[in-house]
Amino acid sequence: MRRRRSQGGWAAVPWWVWGVGALAGVSGLWRAAEQWPVWTGTALTAVAVGLGLKPGRLAVQRWASRSALPVGPVRYSLAHLDALSPQEFELAVCSLLRRDGLTAEHMGKAGDKGADVLVVDHSQRRVVVQCKRLRADRKVGDQDVQRVNGTYRHDHGAHFAVIVTTGGFTAAARASGPRYGIHLVDRDALGRWADLGEPLYGILRVPDEGARRRRWAPGSRGAGRIARVTANQQRP
């Protein structure tokens, strides 16, 4: 039986730790209000106003999304991904990208212009990832590819884009995606990535020179293996 993935980040903190922290925070705030009532009231007002403004709301949303991501190695079956909501699927894709060692940030919200997840890879390239949680028999059409093509470079400054779906792609989408620099991850490729643990860039055959340089940099494991082989060859 497959073990269910654990929730990571702040979601993994026990409830009693939250309780102790809340009591300590209320006690500290009460003491501060007794000693500096004006300053405390001003600070609380500023925090409330800041959270009410758009940048504050976005910061809270990103913090909440980050806390919902699992930590450590993750693996999802296709059946598990099928049972997720669209936002949960975006978070799962974000965690898989991080499992591959990429810097990934969940962005999915209204008006995200096709960027559910923003990625910076080992070569410092920006990548836009759009997630489509569909039924297995549904397909992403060419109109979705066209929308991503219209935003990923100009609005996000990305080098290329990826569309990930639990379904498939129409023939027109498969034809136009590569032409526009958009990689397509269908259900079969998603299973290899999410369940079998294959790296996404390997499945898509995307070269990542930054990862290769890190692998063979001085002091890395690869460099150490080369040094050992060279030393063995030089022995009489």
Tab-separated table of C-alpha atoms in Angstrom:
chain	number	residue	atom	x	y	z
A	1	MET	CA	0.000	0.000	0.000
A	2	ARG	CA	1.364	3.407	-0.942
A	3	ARG	CA	2.006	5.674	1.996
A	4	ARG	CA	0.226	8.974	1.773
A	5	ARG	CA	2.478	11.957	1.420
A	6	SER	CA	3.062	13.918	4.546
A	7	GLN	CA	2.379	17.603	4.765
A	8	GLY	CA	5.501	19.643	5.135
A	9	GLY	CA	6.410	23.184	6.106
A	10	TRP	CA	4.260	24.837	8.748
A	11	ALA	CA	1.570	22.214	8.262
A	12	ALA	CA	3.874	19.683	9.936
A	13	VAL	CA	4.075	21.679	13.202
A	14	PRO	CA	2.058	20.003	16.023
A	15	TRP	CA	-1.065	21.787	17.236
A	16	TRP	CA	0.272	22.226	20.758
A	17	VAL	CA	3.284	24.154	19.431
A	18	TRP	CA	0.886	26.550	17.721
A	19	GLY	CA	-1.030	26.892	21.010
A	20	VAL	CA	2.085	27.683	23.036
A	21	GLY	CA	3.228	30.168	20.400
A	22	ALA	CA	-0.156	31.873	20.338
A	23	LEU	CA	-0.231	32.223	24.136
A	24	ALA	CA	3.295	33.634	24.170
A	25	GLY	CA	2.415	36.093	21.404
A	26	VAL	CA	-0.762	37.302	23.155
A	27	SER	CA	1.102	37.677	26.459
A	28	GLY	CA	3.901	39.667	24.824
A	29	LEU	CA	1.427	41.871	22.972
A	30	TRP	CA	-0.502	42.538	26.185
A	31	ARG	CA	2.643	43.622	28.016
A	32	ALA	CA	3.705	45.829	25.118
A	33	ALA	CA	0.262	47.458	25.062
A	34	GLU	CA	0.498	48.220	28.786
A	35	GLN	CA	3.929	49.852	28.478
A	36	TRP	CA	3.648	51.510	25.053
A	37	PRO	CA	-0.073	51.752	24.195
A	38	VAL	CA	0.328	54.340	21.430
A	39	TRP	CA	3.183	52.588	19.660
A	40	THR	CA	1.502	49.201	19.941
A	41	GLY	CA	-1.759	50.517	18.525
A	42	THR	CA	0.093	52.210	15.664
A	43	ALA	CA	2.002	49.026	14.848
A	44	LEU	CA	-1.143	46.880	14.871
A	45	THR	CA	-2.941	49.362	12.637
A	46	ALA	CA	-0.027	49.384	10.185
A	47	VAL	CA	0.012	45.568	10.074
A	48	ALA	CA	-3.750	45.422	9.474
A	49	VAL	CA	-3.547	48.000	6.675
A	50	GLY	CA	-0.562	46.224	5.120
A	51	LEU	CA	-2.319	42.877	5.064
A	52	GLY	CA	-5.390	44.509	3.566
A	53	LEU	CA	-3.451	45.917	0.614
A	54	LYS	CA	-2.705	43.798	-2.457
A	55	PRO	CA	1.048	43.193	-1.755
A	56	GLY	CA	0.223	42.024	1.753
A	57	ARG	CA	-2.512	39.681	0.546
A	58	LEU	CA	-0.197	38.211	-2.080
A	59	ALA	CA	2.517	37.671	0.539
A	60	VAL	CA	0.068	35.823	2.787
A	61	GLN	CA	-1.142	33.702	-0.144
A	62	ARG	CA	2.425	32.755	-1.100
A	63	TRP	CA	3.260	31.918	2.516
A	64	ALA	CA	0.174	29.714	2.782
A	65	SER	CA	1.000	27.956	-0.482
A	66	ARG	CA	4.600	27.395	0.579
A	67	SER	CA	3.524	25.950	3.936
A	68	ALA	CA	1.291	23.434	2.148
A	69	LEU	CA	4.175	21.998	0.119
A	70	PRO	CA	5.599	18.688	1.324
A	71	VAL	CA	9.250	18.465	2.354
A	72	GLY	CA	11.797	15.872	1.274
A	73	PRO	CA	11.370	13.367	-1.560
A	74	VAL	CA	7.821	13.227	-2.892
A	75	ARG	CA	6.128	10.808	-5.242
A	76	TYR	CA	2.562	10.905	-6.541
A	77	SER	CA	0.572	8.228	-8.320
A	78	LEU	CA	-1.657	9.286	-11.190
A	79	ALA	CA	-4.685	8.212	-9.160
A	80	HIS	CA	-3.586	10.562	-6.375
A	81	LEU	CA	-3.128	13.457	-8.803
A	82	ASP	CA	-6.548	12.770	-10.343
A	83	ALA	CA	-8.140	13.224	-6.918
A	84	LEU	CA	-6.599	16.670	-6.323
A	85	SER	CA	-8.270	20.009	-6.871
A	86	PRO	CA	-6.728	22.293	-9.529
A	87	GLN	CA	-4.852	24.313	-6.889
A	88	GLU	CA	-3.662	21.180	-5.102
A	89	PHE	CA	-2.407	19.884	-8.441
A	90	GLU	CA	-0.430	23.108	-8.921
A	91	LEU	CA	1.146	22.628	-5.485
A	92	ALA	CA	1.998	19.012	-6.320
A	93	VAL	CA	3.716	20.103	-9.545
A	94	CYS	CA	5.605	22.774	-7.603
A	95	SER	CA	6.840	20.176	-5.105
A	96	LEU	CA	7.944	17.868	-7.938
A	97	LEU	CA	9.945	20.689	-9.503
A	98	ARG	CA	11.628	21.304	-6.163
A	99	ARG	CA	12.326	17.581	-5.894
A	100	ASP	CA	14.266	17.944	-9.146
A	101	GLY	CA	16.414	20.598	-7.457
A	102	LEU	CA	14.820	23.556	-9.259
A	103	THR	CA	13.784	26.807	-7.608
A	104	ALA	CA	9.994	26.840	-7.948
A	105	GLU	CA	7.387	29.278	-6.632
A	106	HIS	CA	3.656	28.663	-6.745
A	107	MET	CA	1.900	31.614	-8.345
A	108	GLY	CA	-1.520	30.204	-9.299
A	109	LYS	CA	-4.157	32.877	-8.824
A	110	ALA	CA	-6.569	34.947	-10.863
A	111	GLY	CA	-4.691	37.041	-13.403
A	112	ASP	CA	-1.460	35.046	-13.251
A	113	LYS	CA	-1.227	35.220	-17.075
A	114	GLY	CA	-0.569	31.537	-17.543
A	115	ALA	CA	2.057	31.129	-14.826
A	116	ASP	CA	0.842	28.671	-12.208
A	117	VAL	CA	4.448	28.001	-11.177
A	118	LEU	CA	7.549	30.090	-11.889
A	119	VAL	CA	10.866	28.242	-12.045
A	120	VAL	CA	14.527	29.222	-12.096
A	121	ASP	CA	16.627	26.253	-13.198
A	122	HIS	CA	20.320	25.427	-12.680
A	123	SER	CA	21.268	27.476	-15.741
A	124	GLN	CA	19.456	30.509	-14.245
A	125	ARG	CA	16.740	30.351	-16.902
A	126	ARG	CA	13.230	31.436	-16.013
A	127	VAL	CA	10.540	28.899	-16.891
A	128	VAL	CA	6.765	29.291	-16.807
A	129	VAL	CA	4.762	26.182	-15.883
A	130	GLN	CA	1.027	25.974	-16.450
A	131	CYS	CA	-0.940	23.150	-14.825
A	132	LYS	CA	-4.092	21.599	-16.294
A	133	ARG	CA	-5.806	19.137	-13.944
A	134	LEU	CA	-8.187	17.365	-16.337
A	135	ARG	CA	-9.912	14.019	-16.584
A	136	ALA	CA	-7.775	11.325	-18.170
A	137	ASP	CA	-9.879	11.414	-21.341
A	138	ARG	CA	-9.763	15.215	-21.733
A	139	LYS	CA	-7.198	17.045	-23.853
A	140	VAL	CA	-5.546	20.460	-23.735
A	141	GLY	CA	-6.286	22.321	-26.948
A	142	ASP	CA	-4.240	24.581	-29.176
A	143	GLN	CA	-5.970	27.670	-27.748
A	144	ASP	CA	-4.342	26.997	-24.364
A	145	VAL	CA	-0.943	26.698	-26.032
A	146	GLN	CA	-1.556	29.997	-27.826
A	147	ARG	CA	-2.421	31.753	-24.559
A	148	VAL	CA	0.773	30.556	-22.882
A	149	ASN	CA	2.779	31.574	-25.949
A	150	GLY	CA	1.348	35.079	-25.701
A	151	THR	CA	2.492	35.646	-22.121
A	152	TYR	CA	5.454	33.524	-21.056
A	153	ARG	CA	8.125	35.653	-22.751
A	154	HIS	CA	6.635	39.150	-22.655
A	155	ASP	CA	4.912	39.081	-19.257
A	156	HIS	CA	7.243	36.773	-17.324
A	157	GLY	CA	10.563	37.070	-19.162
A	158	ALA	CA	10.828	33.270	-19.373
A	159	HIS	CA	13.112	31.342	-21.699
A	160	PHE	CA	10.533	28.636	-22.353
A	161	ALA	CA	7.277	27.268	-20.940
A	162	VAL	CA	5.881	23.903	-19.856
A	163	ILE	CA	2.253	22.755	-19.778
A	164	VAL	CA	1.587	19.833	-17.435
A	165	THR	CA	-1.713	17.957	-17.565
A	166	THR	CA	-3.321	14.836	-16.142
A	167	GLY	CA	-4.969	14.381	-19.542
A	168	GLY	CA	-3.554	14.701	-23.036
A	169	PHE	CA	-3.038	17.182	-25.885
A	170	THR	CA	-4.807	17.583	-29.185
A	171	ALA	CA	-2.871	17.066	-32.409
A	172	ALA	CA	-2.923	20.821	-33.034
A	173	ALA	CA	-1.489	21.534	-29.579
A	174	ARG	CA	1.281	18.982	-30.091
A	175	ALA	CA	2.148	20.592	-33.403
A	176	SER	CA	2.263	24.206	-32.160
A	177	GLY	CA	3.825	23.673	-28.725
A	178	PRO	CA	7.395	22.880	-29.852
A	179	ARG	CA	7.199	25.595	-32.505
A	180	TYR	CA	6.613	28.202	-29.783
A	181	GLY	CA	9.143	26.843	-27.304
A	182	ILE	CA	6.480	25.226	-25.112
A	183	HIS	CA	7.138	21.728	-23.751
A	184	LEU	CA	4.115	19.467	-23.252
A	185	VAL	CA	3.833	16.964	-20.382
A	186	ASP	CA	0.938	14.596	-20.967
A	187	ARG	CA	-0.426	11.887	-18.680
A	188	ASP	CA	2.201	9.306	-19.612
A	189	ALA	CA	5.098	11.714	-19.106
A	190	LEU	CA	3.534	12.926	-15.854
A	191	GLY	CA	3.432	9.348	-14.560
A	192	ARG	CA	7.126	8.875	-15.317
A	193	TRP	CA	7.955	12.140	-13.564
A	194	ALA	CA	5.616	12.018	-10.566
A	195	ASP	CA	5.422	8.294	-9.834
A	196	LEU	CA	8.596	6.755	-11.252
A	197	GLY	CA	10.825	9.633	-10.152
A	198	GLU	CA	12.426	10.495	-13.497
A	199	PRO	CA	13.651	14.139	-13.671
A	200	LEU	CA	11.440	16.367	-15.766
A	201	TYR	CA	14.301	17.796	-17.833
A	202	GLY	CA	15.396	14.259	-18.704
A	203	ILE	CA	11.905	13.356	-19.907
A	204	LEU	CA	11.650	16.557	-21.966
A	205	ARG	CA	15.284	16.271	-23.128
A	206	VAL	CA	15.984	19.826	-22.038
A	207	PRO	CA	19.733	20.465	-21.665
A	208	ASP	CA	20.743	22.058	-18.367
A	209	GLU	CA	24.378	23.139	-18.568
A	210	GLY	CA	24.214	24.675	-15.098
A	211	ALA	CA	23.411	21.299	-13.529
A	212	ARG	CA	26.207	19.667	-15.534
A	213	ARG	CA	28.737	22.279	-14.407
A	214	ARG	CA	27.692	21.810	-10.766
A	215	ARG	CA	27.994	18.031	-11.114
A	216	TRP	CA	31.587	18.242	-12.383
A	217	ALA	CA	32.742	21.261	-10.389
A	218	PRO	CA	35.880	20.881	-8.206
A	219	GLY	CA	34.916	19.170	-4.965
A	220	SER	CA	31.771	17.585	-6.401
A	221	ARG	CA	31.160	13.835	-6.520
A	222	GLY	CA	31.698	13.713	-10.271
A	223	ALA	CA	35.008	15.525	-10.013
A	224	GLY	CA	36.041	13.183	-7.214
A	225	ARG	CA	35.320	10.149	-9.374
A	226	ILE	CA	37.421	11.577	-12.211
A	227	ALA	CA	40.309	12.209	-9.808
A	228	ARG	CA	40.122	8.641	-8.485
A	229	VAL	CA	40.053	7.144	-11.974
A	230	THR	CA	43.010	9.292	-13.048
A	231	ALA	CA	44.999	8.289	-9.969
A	232	ASN	CA	44.313	4.601	-10.598
A	233	GLN	CA	45.433	4.923	-14.207
A	234	GLN	CA	48.692	6.554	-13.139
A	235	ARG	CA	49.588	3.785	-10.722
A	236	PRO	CA	52.290	1.391	-11.992
